[in-house]
Amino acid sequence: MIKIAIFASGGGSNLQALIDAQDVGLFKGKIALIFSNVPESGAMEKGENERIESVAIASKGYPGSREEYDAEVLRLCESKKIDLVCLAGYMRILTPVLIKPYLYKMMNIHPGLLPMFGGEGMYGHHVHEAVITAKENESGATVHFVTEGVDAGPIILQGNVKVQSNDTPETLAERVLKVEHQIYPEAVRLFCEGKIKVVDGRVRILN
Ligand code: GRF
């Protein structure tokens, strides 16, 4: 059984989608840990309600370096024997301390069609604003592996939505979020079934 950790800083609607998917048996994995850098986040509350082990380490005011913080998080994941980390609105740039041991075992969901509209500063409403300003006809969401470049890791799955002429960043975000809730559990399913291979830095989905 693949042991999964979900990292979230905020409300955690993707976290909820993953919990729901687990509950209906979509993937052969177990959410064994919910982690947050924000102790008062909705994610912590959800985890506690669902009786999933939930741990927060406040990043605000943390006395050590980013690397020391990540080393602490890594120790936590290793102590729980976590096989897969899912970032679900985890608003913190990770250091290699955490990225390297979980290379191709850590996923992120991004509210846009990478490689466009990604990179540092391109998160949340910034993505949707940029898509609308660029007059794109399509947007969507991307699940990708986390590597050292921000939003630059191999793409696992994408889902598209049409951009309407009267879309605001809020209306677009709402439709993109629905796609996120579909493709993230699906990516986890593929991972748990051992169907994701990375060859030459690209994802191959096996049949
Ligand atoms: C999502 O839009 C996701 O793409 C981004 O952060 C947001 C998290 O939303 N990485 P939620 O907390 O899962 O509702």
PDB file of C-alpha atoms and ligand atoms in Angstrom, residues 8-16 46 87-91 108-112 123-124 128 141-142 173 176-177 180-181, ligand 1:
ATOM      1  CA  ALA A   8      -1.357  22.139   2.144  1.00  0.00           C
ATOM      2  CA  SER A   9      -1.188  25.694   3.425  1.00  0.00           C
ATOM      3  CA  GLY A  10      -4.753  26.807   2.866  1.00  0.00           C
ATOM      4  CA  GLY A  11      -8.325  25.711   2.521  1.00  0.00           C
ATOM      5  CA  GLY A  12      -7.503  22.371   1.045  1.00  0.00           C
ATOM      6  CA  SER A  13     -10.179  21.689  -1.604  1.00  0.00           C
ATOM      7  CA  ASN A  14      -7.671  19.497  -3.456  1.00  0.00           C
ATOM      8  CA  LEU A  15      -6.915  17.811  -0.154  1.00  0.00           C
ATOM      9  CA  GLN A  16     -10.647  17.138   0.197  1.00  0.00           C
ATOM     10  CA  LYS A  46      -9.998  18.770   7.704  1.00  0.00           C
ATOM     11  CA  LEU A  87       1.477  19.287  -2.700  1.00  0.00           C
ATOM     12  CA  ALA A  88      -2.025  20.725  -2.642  1.00  0.00           C
ATOM     13  CA  GLY A  89      -1.772  24.473  -2.331  1.00  0.00           C
ATOM     14  CA  TYR A  90       1.451  24.267  -0.312  1.00  0.00           C
ATOM     15  CA  MET A  91       2.592  27.867  -0.541  1.00  0.00           C
ATOM     16  CA  ASN A 108       2.157  19.365  -7.362  1.00  0.00           C
ATOM     17  CA  ILE A 109      -1.027  20.736  -8.865  1.00  0.00           C
ATOM     18  CA  HIS A 110      -0.853  23.993 -10.780  1.00  0.00           C
ATOM     19  CA  PRO A 111      -3.914  25.998 -11.908  1.00  0.00           C
ATOM     20  CA  GLY A 112      -2.727  26.521 -15.477  1.00  0.00           C
ATOM     21  CA  TYR A 123       0.316  31.089  -8.470  1.00  0.00           C
ATOM     22  CA  GLY A 124      -3.380  31.372  -7.637  1.00  0.00           C
ATOM     23  CA  HIS A 128      -5.835  33.312 -14.126  1.00  0.00           C
ATOM     24  CA  ALA A 141      -4.667  22.510 -14.662  1.00  0.00           C
ATOM     25  CA  THR A 142      -1.475  20.488 -14.557  1.00  0.00           C
ATOM     26  CA  ALA A 173     -10.475  29.799 -11.144  1.00  0.00           C
ATOM     27  CA  VAL A 176     -10.152  25.227 -13.275  1.00  0.00           C
ATOM     28  CA  LEU A 177     -10.503  24.051  -9.665  1.00  0.00           C
ATOM     29  CA  GLU A 180      -7.948  20.010 -10.524  1.00  0.00           C
ATOM     30  CA  HIS A 181     -10.232  17.880  -8.387  1.00  0.00           C
TER      31      HIS A 181
HETATM   32  C1  GRF B   1      -5.082  25.378  -6.318  1.00  0.00           C
HETATM   33  O1  GRF B   1      -5.545  26.289  -7.243  1.00  0.00           O
HETATM   34  C2  GRF B   1      -3.813  24.740  -6.804  1.00  0.00           C
HETATM   35  O2  GRF B   1      -3.747  24.639  -8.190  1.00  0.00           O
HETATM   36  C3  GRF B   1      -2.737  25.637  -6.299  1.00  0.00           C
HETATM   37  O3  GRF B   1      -3.215  26.091  -5.065  1.00  0.00           O
HETATM   38  C4  GRF B   1      -4.625  26.034  -5.031  1.00  0.00           C
HETATM   39  C5  GRF B   1      -5.025  25.265  -3.811  1.00  0.00           C
HETATM   40  O4  GRF B   1      -6.393  25.245  -3.606  1.00  0.00           O
HETATM   41  N1  GRF B   1      -1.467  24.973  -6.280  1.00  0.00           N
HETATM   42  P1  GRF B   1      -7.018  24.328  -2.491  1.00  0.00           P
HETATM   43  O5  GRF B   1      -6.402  24.729  -1.155  1.00  0.00           O
HETATM   44  O6  GRF B   1      -6.702  22.899  -2.816  1.00  0.00           O
HETATM   45  O7  GRF B   1      -8.478  24.609  -2.539  1.00  0.00           O
END
